mmCIF file of C-alpha atoms in Angstrom:
data_model
loop_
_atom_site.group_PDB
_atom_site.id
_atom_site.type_symbol
_atom_site.label_atom_id
_atom_site.label_comp_id
_atom_site.label_asym_id
_atom_site.label_seq_id
_atom_site.Cartn_x
_atom_site.Cartn_y
_atom_site.Cartn_z
ATOM 1 C CA MET A 206 -57.682 24.412 21.708
ATOM 2 C CA THR A 207 -59.488 25.594 18.845
ATOM 3 C CA GLY A 208 -59.170 23.331 15.799
ATOM 4 C CA THR A 209 -56.306 25.813 13.712
ATOM 5 C CA THR A 210 -53.988 24.563 17.760
ATOM 6 C CA ALA A 211 -54.781 20.859 16.729
ATOM 7 C CA GLY A 212 -54.248 21.558 13.008
ATOM 8 C CA ASP A 213 -50.465 22.979 14.153
ATOM 9 C CA PRO A 214 -49.459 21.310 17.242
ATOM 10 C CA GLN A 215 -45.794 22.582 16.552
ATOM 11 C CA ALA A 216 -47.342 25.904 16.509
ATOM 12 C CA ALA A 217 -48.897 25.056 19.672
ATOM 13 C CA THR A 218 -46.118 23.955 21.477
ATOM 14 C CA SER A 219 -43.889 26.911 20.741
ATOM 15 C CA ARG A 220 -47.270 29.751 21.973
ATOM 16 C CA LYS A 221 -47.116 27.410 25.060
ATOM 17 C CA SER A 222 -43.280 27.096 25.770
ATOM 18 C CA GLU A 223 -43.190 30.932 25.304
ATOM 19 C CA ARG A 224 -45.907 31.226 27.455
ATOM 20 C CA LEU A 225 -44.446 29.425 30.551
ATOM 21 C CA LEU A 226 -40.812 31.004 30.371
ATOM 22 C CA ASN A 227 -42.708 34.484 30.282
ATOM 23 C CA LEU A 228 -44.184 33.406 33.521
ATOM 24 C CA LEU A 229 -40.969 31.781 34.900
ATOM 25 C CA ILE A 230 -39.292 34.378 34.451
ATOM 26 C CA MET A 231 -41.582 37.384 35.518
ATOM 27 C CA LEU A 232 -41.954 35.293 38.746
ATOM 28 C CA LEU A 233 -38.424 34.277 39.415
ATOM 29 C CA VAL A 234 -36.790 38.160 38.312
ATOM 30 C CA GLN A 235 -39.674 39.816 41.147
ATOM 31 C CA ARG A 236 -38.752 40.758 44.634
ATOM 32 C CA HIS A 237 -42.211 40.553 45.400
ATOM 33 C CA TYR A 238 -45.398 38.679 44.844
ATOM 34 C CA VAL A 239 -46.970 39.447 41.439
ATOM 35 C CA PRO A 240 -50.833 40.355 41.422
ATOM 36 C CA LYS A 241 -53.078 37.679 39.230
ATOM 37 C CA GLU A 242 -54.501 40.601 37.058
ATOM 38 C CA ARG A 243 -50.707 42.086 36.527
ATOM 39 C CA ILE A 244 -49.841 38.818 35.210
ATOM 40 C CA ARG A 245 -52.692 38.807 33.280
ATOM 41 C CA ALA A 246 -51.992 41.992 31.163
ATOM 42 C CA ILE A 247 -48.743 41.168 30.631
ATOM 43 C CA LEU A 248 -48.257 37.259 29.766
ATOM 44 C CA TYR A 249 -52.669 36.731 28.618
ATOM 45 C CA PRO A 250 -53.611 40.031 27.331
ATOM 46 C CA ASP A 251 -56.249 38.182 24.962
ATOM 47 C CA SER A 252 -57.761 35.672 26.746
ATOM 48 C CA SER A 253 -61.215 36.180 28.205
ATOM 49 C CA ARG A 254 -61.192 35.856 31.820
ATOM 50 C CA ASP A 255 -62.491 32.091 32.143
ATOM 51 C CA ALA A 256 -59.637 31.497 29.562
ATOM 52 C CA PHE A 257 -57.016 32.870 31.705
ATOM 53 C CA GLU A 258 -57.888 31.447 35.256
ATOM 54 C CA LYS A 259 -57.678 28.278 33.228
ATOM 55 C CA MET A 260 -54.494 28.340 30.886
ATOM 56 C CA PHE A 261 -52.766 30.047 34.498
ATOM 57 C CA GLU A 262 -54.029 26.799 36.458
ATOM 58 C CA ARG A 263 -52.486 24.570 33.690
ATOM 59 C CA ASP A 264 -49.507 26.442 33.128
ATOM 60 C CA LYS A 265 -48.475 26.394 37.418
ATOM 61 C CA GLU A 266 -49.382 22.764 37.295
ATOM 62 C CA GLU A 267 -47.030 22.479 34.360
ATOM 63 C CA LEU A 268 -44.099 24.535 36.313
ATOM 64 C CA ARG A 269 -44.419 23.038 39.361
ATOM 65 C CA SER A 270 -44.493 19.467 37.839
ATOM 66 C CA LEU A 271 -41.143 20.249 36.652
ATOM 67 C CA GLY A 272 -39.605 21.662 40.254
ATOM 68 C CA VAL A 273 -40.125 25.317 39.754
ATOM 69 C CA PRO A 274 -41.711 26.529 43.658
ATOM 70 C CA ILE A 275 -44.244 29.019 43.227
ATOM 71 C CA GLU A 276 -45.167 30.461 45.692
ATOM 72 C CA VAL A 277 -48.384 32.652 46.761
ATOM 73 C CA GLY A 278 -48.708 35.254 49.349
ATOM 74 C CA SER A 279 -50.165 38.390 50.711
ATOM 75 C CA ILE A 280 -49.251 41.283 48.509
ATOM 76 C CA ASP A 281 -49.981 43.513 51.467
ATOM 77 C CA PRO A 282 -49.947 41.842 54.632
ATOM 78 C CA LEU A 283 -52.036 44.563 56.111
ATOM 79 C CA PHE A 284 -55.216 44.235 53.889
ATOM 80 C CA ASP A 285 -56.654 40.942 52.916
ATOM 81 C CA ASP A 286 -56.338 41.733 49.546
ATOM 82 C CA GLU A 287 -55.694 39.457 45.789
ATOM 83 C CA PRO A 288 -52.798 36.956 46.450
ATOM 84 C CA GLY A 289 -49.764 37.551 44.432
ATOM 85 C CA TYR A 290 -47.161 34.936 43.031
ATOM 86 C CA ARG A 291 -43.652 34.801 43.035
ATOM 87 C CA ILE A 292 -40.490 32.067 42.765
ATOM 88 C CA SER A 293 -38.204 32.668 45.576
ATOM 89 C CA PRO A 294 -34.732 32.776 44.302
ATOM 90 C CA ASP A 295 -33.806 30.999 47.746
ATOM 91 C CA GLU A 296 -36.050 28.205 47.465
ATOM 92 C CA PHE A 297 -35.212 28.053 43.796
ATOM 93 C CA ALA A 298 -31.292 28.293 44.164
ATOM 94 C CA LEU A 299 -28.607 25.369 44.350
ATOM 95 C CA PRO A 300 -25.574 24.355 46.340
ATOM 96 C CA ASP A 301 -22.196 25.071 44.590
ATOM 97 C CA ILE A 302 -21.502 22.622 41.402
ATOM 98 C CA ARG A 303 -18.347 21.746 40.478
ATOM 99 C CA LEU A 304 -18.020 22.343 37.045
ATOM 100 C CA ALA A 305 -14.900 23.828 35.089
ATOM 101 C CA ALA A 306 -15.788 26.820 32.539
ATOM 102 C CA ASP A 307 -15.958 25.131 29.888
ATOM 103 C CA GLU A 308 -18.114 22.462 31.031
ATOM 104 C CA ALA A 309 -20.616 25.192 32.826
ATOM 105 C CA ALA A 310 -21.089 27.196 29.778
ATOM 106 C CA VAL A 311 -22.137 23.667 27.913
ATOM 107 C CA VAL A 312 -24.275 22.528 30.916
ATOM 108 C CA GLY A 313 -25.983 25.881 31.288
ATOM 109 C CA LEU A 314 -27.968 25.671 28.557
ATOM 110 C CA ALA A 315 -29.578 23.019 29.198
ATOM 111 C CA THR A 316 -32.309 24.164 31.796
ATOM 112 C CA ARG A 317 -35.111 22.002 33.877
ATOM 113 C CA VAL A 318 -37.418 23.843 32.264
ATOM 114 C CA TRP A 319 -37.136 22.974 29.155
ATOM 115 C CA GLU A 320 -35.797 19.259 27.967
ATOM 116 C CA HIS A 321 -35.977 19.355 23.924
ATOM 117 C CA ALA A 322 -33.744 21.919 21.713
ATOM 118 C CA ARG A 323 -36.483 22.653 19.206
ATOM 119 C CA LEU A 324 -38.517 24.536 22.580
ATOM 120 C CA ALA A 325 -34.908 26.822 22.851
ATOM 121 C CA GLU A 326 -35.838 29.864 20.488
ATOM 122 C CA ALA A 327 -38.661 30.665 22.793
ATOM 123 C CA THR A 328 -36.086 32.549 25.654
ATOM 124 C CA THR A 329 -35.125 35.101 23.627
ATOM 125 C CA ASP A 330 -38.403 35.725 22.728
ATOM 126 C CA ALA A 331 -39.703 35.978 26.112
ATOM 127 C CA VAL A 332 -37.693 37.795 27.607
ATOM 128 C CA ARG A 333 -37.554 40.605 24.968
ATOM 129 C CA LYS A 334 -41.454 41.034 25.353
ATOM 130 C CA LEU A 335 -41.379 40.614 29.044
ATOM 131 C CA THR A 336 -38.932 43.537 28.899
ATOM 132 C CA ALA A 337 -40.929 45.874 26.287
ATOM 133 C CA ALA A 338 -43.614 45.563 28.796
ATOM 134 C CA GLY A 339 -42.201 47.162 31.290
ATOM 135 C CA VAL A 340 -41.010 44.116 33.201
ATOM 136 C CA GLU A 341 -37.538 44.472 34.657
ATOM 137 C CA VAL A 342 -35.587 41.343 34.010
ATOM 138 C CA ASP A 343 -32.357 40.022 35.536
ATOM 139 C CA VAL A 344 -31.454 37.364 33.197
ATOM 140 C CA SER A 345 -28.960 36.289 35.592
ATOM 141 C CA ALA A 346 -31.662 35.123 38.164
ATOM 142 C CA LEU A 347 -32.085 32.145 35.423
ATOM 143 C CA ASP A 348 -28.715 30.499 36.355
ATOM 144 C CA LEU A 349 -30.602 29.489 39.747
ATOM 145 C CA VAL A 350 -32.428 26.856 37.048
ATOM 146 C CA GLU A 351 -30.747 23.654 38.013
ATOM 147 C CA PRO A 352 -28.620 22.152 35.204
ATOM 148 C CA ARG A 353 -29.615 18.675 33.969
ATOM 149 C CA LEU A 354 -27.951 15.961 32.239
ATOM 150 C CA THR A 355 -30.855 15.417 30.257
ATOM 151 C CA ALA A 356 -32.333 12.640 28.480
ATOM 152 C CA ASP A 357 -34.944 13.032 26.013
ATOM 153 C CA GLU A 358 -36.742 10.152 24.682
ATOM 154 C CA PRO A 359 -35.508 8.761 21.863
ATOM 155 C CA ALA A 360 -38.470 8.721 20.206
ATOM 156 C CA PHE A 361 -39.867 12.076 20.353
ATOM 157 C CA ASP A 362 -38.384 13.021 17.284
ATOM 158 C CA VAL A 363 -40.128 10.477 15.280
ATOM 159 C CA PHE A 364 -43.462 11.687 16.795
ATOM 160 C CA TRP A 365 -42.928 14.663 16.540
ATOM 161 C CA ASP A 366 -41.984 14.827 12.548
ATOM 162 C CA ALA A 367 -44.985 12.584 12.307
ATOM 163 C CA THR A 368 -47.471 14.687 13.610
ATOM 164 C CA GLN A 369 -46.330 17.696 11.590
ATOM 165 C CA ALA A 370 -46.228 15.466 7.946
ATOM 166 C CA ARG A 371 -49.317 13.362 9.189
ATOM 167 C CA GLN A 372 -47.802 10.120 8.650
ATOM 168 C CA ALA A 373 -48.558 6.920 10.722
ATOM 169 C CA VAL A 374 -45.412 5.650 12.789
ATOM 170 C CA GLU A 375 -45.160 1.460 13.593
ATOM 171 C CA PHE A 376 -43.499 0.789 16.805
ATOM 172 C CA ASP A 377 -43.048 -1.508 19.875
ATOM 173 C CA TYR A 378 -44.449 -0.676 23.239
ATOM 174 C CA ARG A 379 -43.572 -2.072 26.384
ATOM 175 C CA ARG A 380 -46.669 -2.163 28.512
ATOM 176 C CA PRO A 381 -46.884 -3.202 31.994
ATOM 177 C CA GLY A 382 -47.732 -6.688 32.674
ATOM 178 C CA TYR A 383 -46.449 -8.057 29.094
ATOM 179 C CA GLN A 384 -42.879 -10.109 29.334
ATOM 180 C CA GLU A 385 -42.398 -8.748 25.243
ATOM 181 C CA PRO A 386 -43.083 -5.572 23.842
ATOM 182 C CA LEU A 387 -46.420 -5.079 21.935
ATOM 183 C CA ARG A 388 -46.092 -3.776 18.032
ATOM 184 C CA ARG A 389 -48.652 -1.156 17.347
ATOM 185 C CA HIS A 390 -49.482 0.879 14.820
ATOM 186 C CA LEU A 391 -50.605 5.185 15.013
ATOM 187 C CA GLN A 392 -51.746 7.768 13.203
ATOM 188 C CA PRO A 393 -50.386 10.711 15.766
ATOM 189 C CA TRP A 394 -52.119 13.885 16.367
ATOM 190 C CA GLY A 395 -49.547 15.478 18.719
ATOM 191 C CA VAL A 396 -47.099 15.334 21.538
ATOM 192 C CA VAL A 397 -48.042 16.264 24.993
ATOM 193 C CA ARG A 398 -46.293 16.284 28.092
ATOM 194 C CA HIS A 399 -48.470 15.553 31.071
ATOM 195 C CA ALA A 400 -47.725 14.800 34.858
ATOM 196 C CA GLY A 401 -44.213 14.797 34.122
ATOM 197 C CA ARG A 402 -43.646 12.717 31.097
ATOM 198 C CA TRP A 403 -43.881 12.994 27.480
ATOM 199 C CA TYR A 404 -47.023 11.214 25.875
ATOM 200 C CA VAL A 405 -48.115 10.746 21.999
ATOM 201 C CA VAL A 406 -51.421 10.970 21.406
ATOM 202 C CA GLY A 407 -53.240 9.626 18.309
ATOM 203 C CA LEU A 408 -55.560 7.158 16.528
ATOM 204 C CA ASP A 409 -54.788 3.671 17.366
ATOM 205 C CA THR A 410 -55.571 1.644 13.679
ATOM 206 C CA ASP A 411 -55.212 -1.705 15.348
ATOM 207 C CA ARG A 412 -58.175 -0.792 17.950
ATOM 208 C CA GLY A 413 -59.908 2.099 16.137
ATOM 209 C CA GLU A 414 -59.477 3.997 18.997
ATOM 210 C CA GLU A 415 -58.021 7.247 20.109
ATOM 211 C CA ARG A 416 -54.788 6.132 22.683
ATOM 212 C CA VAL A 417 -52.095 7.424 24.455
ATOM 213 C CA PHE A 418 -48.991 6.343 24.561
ATOM 214 C CA ARG A 419 -45.716 7.093 27.132
ATOM 215 C CA LEU A 420 -42.830 7.486 24.896
ATOM 216 C CA SER A 421 -40.533 6.168 27.544
ATOM 217 C CA ARG A 422 -42.503 2.776 26.978
ATOM 218 C CA VAL A 423 -41.200 2.747 23.431
ATOM 219 C CA VAL A 424 -38.689 -0.405 22.691
ATOM 220 C CA GLY A 425 -36.537 -0.164 19.783
ATOM 221 C CA ASP A 426 -36.854 2.206 16.716
ATOM 222 C CA ALA A 427 -39.812 4.032 15.933
ATOM 223 C CA ARG A 428 -40.881 3.806 12.210
ATOM 224 C CA ARG A 429 -43.001 6.038 9.797
ATOM 225 C CA THR A 430 -44.978 3.981 7.463
ATOM 226 C CA GLY A 431 -47.015 4.936 4.697
ATOM 227 C CA THR A 432 -47.210 8.559 2.812
ATOM 228 C CA THR A 433 -47.756 11.912 4.035
ATOM 229 C CA ALA A 434 -50.705 14.136 4.557
ATOM 230 C CA SER A 435 -52.783 10.356 4.701
ATOM 231 C CA TYR A 436 -55.087 11.396 7.570
ATOM 232 C CA ALA A 437 -56.718 14.538 9.180
ATOM 233 C CA ILE A 438 -56.196 15.530 12.874
ATOM 234 C CA PRO A 439 -59.533 15.813 14.337
ATOM 235 C CA ASP A 440 -60.739 19.431 14.287
ATOM 236 C CA GLY A 441 -61.353 21.223 17.518
ATOM 237 C CA ILE A 442 -58.873 17.866 19.151
ATOM 238 C CA ASP A 443 -57.583 19.070 23.087
ATOM 239 C CA LEU A 444 -54.402 16.891 23.570
ATOM 240 C CA ARG A 445 -54.087 18.200 27.011
ATOM 241 C CA GLU A 446 -57.429 17.165 27.772
ATOM 242 C CA THR A 447 -57.289 13.662 25.881
ATOM 243 C CA THR A 448 -54.359 13.032 27.398
ATOM 244 C CA ARG A 449 -55.559 13.746 31.188
ATOM 245 C CA ARG A 450 -58.812 11.240 30.548
ATOM 246 C CA LEU A 451 -56.522 8.425 28.655
ATOM 247 C CA ALA A 452 -53.657 8.577 30.900
ATOM 248 C CA PRO A 453 -53.481 6.214 33.998
ATOM 249 C CA PRO A 454 -53.019 8.067 36.974
ATOM 250 C CA PRO A 455 -49.226 8.456 38.054
ATOM 251 C CA SER A 456 -48.229 6.143 40.768
ATOM 252 C CA VAL A 457 -46.444 7.480 43.920
ATOM 253 C CA VAL A 458 -42.912 5.583 44.453
ATOM 254 C CA GLU A 459 -41.278 5.083 47.801
ATOM 255 C CA ALA A 460 -37.498 5.226 46.750
ATOM 256 C CA THR A 461 -33.759 4.981 48.850
ATOM 257 C CA LEU A 462 -31.383 6.698 47.100
ATOM 258 C CA LEU A 463 -27.711 7.237 47.194
ATOM 259 C CA VAL A 464 -27.276 11.049 46.141
ATOM 260 C CA ARG A 465 -23.178 12.628 45.813
ATOM 261 C CA LYS A 466 -23.114 15.859 47.397
ATOM 262 C CA GLY A 467 -24.267 19.010 46.201
ATOM 263 C CA ALA A 468 -26.743 17.579 43.789
ATOM 264 C CA GLY A 469 -29.904 16.524 43.814
ATOM 265 C CA ALA A 470 -31.084 19.951 45.832
ATOM 266 C CA THR A 471 -34.771 19.227 44.580
ATOM 267 C CA LEU A 472 -34.658 15.617 46.210
ATOM 268 C CA ARG A 473 -33.667 16.165 49.294
ATOM 269 C CA ARG A 474 -36.097 19.834 50.156
ATOM 270 C CA ALA A 475 -38.553 17.334 49.458
ATOM 271 C CA ALA A 476 -37.322 14.264 51.279
ATOM 272 C CA ALA A 477 -38.871 11.980 53.957
ATOM 273 C CA ALA A 478 -35.689 11.462 55.417
ATOM 274 C CA VAL A 479 -31.908 12.215 55.309
ATOM 275 C CA GLU A 480 -28.959 10.846 56.042
ATOM 276 C CA THR A 481 -25.193 11.784 55.365
ATOM 277 C CA ASP A 482 -22.341 10.814 55.087
ATOM 278 C CA VAL A 483 -22.537 7.497 54.204
ATOM 279 C CA THR A 484 -20.388 5.383 51.846
ATOM 280 C CA GLY A 485 -21.509 5.409 48.025
ATOM 281 C CA PRO A 486 -20.385 3.411 45.201
ATOM 282 C CA ASP A 487 -17.275 5.490 45.092
ATOM 283 C CA SER A 488 -14.659 6.450 47.628
ATOM 284 C CA GLU A 489 -14.082 9.868 45.326
ATOM 285 C CA SER A 490 -16.745 12.080 47.420
ATOM 286 C CA PRO A 491 -19.005 11.814 50.165
ATOM 287 C CA TRP A 492 -23.243 10.275 49.691
ATOM 288 C CA ASP A 493 -26.048 10.956 51.580
ATOM 289 C CA ARG A 494 -29.121 8.740 51.554
ATOM 290 C CA VAL A 495 -32.256 10.032 50.580
ATOM 291 C CA VAL A 496 -36.328 8.527 51.455
ATOM 292 C CA ILE A 497 -38.280 10.271 49.618
ATOM 293 C CA ARG A 498 -42.474 9.528 48.194
ATOM 294 C CA ARG A 499 -43.092 11.119 45.079
ATOM 295 C CA ASP A 500 -44.267 10.126 41.611
ATOM 296 C CA ARG A 501 -42.430 10.422 37.807
ATOM 297 C CA LEU A 502 -39.650 10.144 40.462
ATOM 298 C CA ALA A 503 -37.965 7.904 37.245
ATOM 299 C CA GLU A 504 -37.434 11.075 35.504
ATOM 300 C CA GLU A 505 -35.623 13.385 37.882
ATOM 301 C CA LEU A 506 -33.165 10.741 38.586
ATOM 302 C CA LEU A 507 -32.424 10.009 35.237
ATOM 303 C CA ALA A 508 -31.814 13.880 34.400
ATOM 304 C CA LEU A 509 -29.402 13.541 37.322
ATOM 305 C CA GLY A 510 -26.963 10.816 35.749
ATOM 306 C CA PRO A 511 -24.054 9.506 37.625
ATOM 307 C CA ASP A 512 -25.157 11.536 40.678
ATOM 308 C CA VAL A 513 -27.510 9.500 42.323
ATOM 309 C CA VAL A 514 -27.687 5.376 42.988
ATOM 310 C CA VAL A 515 -31.414 3.384 43.732
ATOM 311 C CA GLU A 516 -31.001 1.238 46.510
ATOM 312 C CA SER A 517 -34.366 0.591 46.429
ATOM 313 C CA PRO A 518 -37.006 -0.258 44.899
ATOM 314 C CA PRO A 519 -35.425 -2.817 42.331
ATOM 315 C CA GLU A 520 -38.206 -1.908 39.984
ATOM 316 C CA LEU A 521 -37.177 1.550 39.946
ATOM 317 C CA ARG A 522 -33.836 0.603 39.134
ATOM 318 C CA GLU A 523 -34.476 -1.709 36.647
ATOM 319 C CA GLU A 524 -36.946 1.044 34.958
ATOM 320 C CA ILE A 525 -34.227 3.200 34.415
ATOM 321 C CA VAL A 526 -31.497 1.288 33.175
ATOM 322 C CA ALA A 527 -33.841 0.035 30.683
ATOM 323 C CA ARG A 528 -34.562 3.648 29.706
ATOM 324 C CA LEU A 529 -30.466 4.637 29.713
ATOM 325 C CA GLU A 530 -29.767 1.436 27.770
ATOM 326 C CA ALA A 531 -32.785 2.613 25.088
ATOM 327 C CA THR A 532 -31.346 5.791 25.074
ATOM 328 C CA VAL A 533 -27.784 4.628 24.072
ATOM 329 C CA GLU A 534 -29.190 2.181 21.885
ATOM 330 C CA ALA A 535 -30.707 5.327 19.273
ATOM 331 C CA ARG A 536 -27.804 7.118 19.416
ATOM 332 C CA PRO A 537 -26.503 7.513 15.841
#
């Protein structure tokens, strides 16, 4: 990441979001595997080969972390040629969802790919650029993206705005192993999504060291303090690499869930076991019991809202309840 990118994290995030949308659309609307060289020519035309390889690998990892099933296969089965990539509509499609017309119109605006409204404008540009490059885009294919009840991080806007203004932030942070939240002070450099979670990267002024903080562990209201333009973001800082280096590795959780019929298609695909037609928390609809081992599970369950209930482990259930309570408290 260049110094210019580090100095303008909002622009960098917009460019990345547009690139990911381009890749999602391109692989979703194609009937056949797309060669890597064609992907590079259309979506990464200004990148060197080494830069392309690194960005392409990161972008595939990011989409897969969001539940997008990217397939790798041979373009011509008769020859051992370069592999191609695609997103199978059959794997990406979901069962019918029972929504009224007005509900469907609202839910359709929130896709699994983008979880924050500030990134939505990139969708239009992505479709337009792919069309101009000669890619036949079937926009209706994007309806396969799973609609979610998103649970945005309440502290996202505060850290995002503070990064743009280069203004310090004071906040209470729930650290694992501590009963009470700790007061922290940070000069934020940027907000990054890593391993399915949102992190803020910056200088911890209490310790004088660069640190990352997971936004879901911020308790209560984060507060911007001091004056604007009070610090400089280091030139050439790679926010993603810093987050990868400092953030703890994701922990795999084995959970037993009650999932309403017709919901949680991505959970069912990755489940170790599914028991159908079990007694759920209500008698209005049938439920299934799903056993799954996965990291970043809390975020996925939050997005399903009332269509999933955690039977075990209790720690996962408590984390989800705490995050929902924090979200409610942060609403005006």
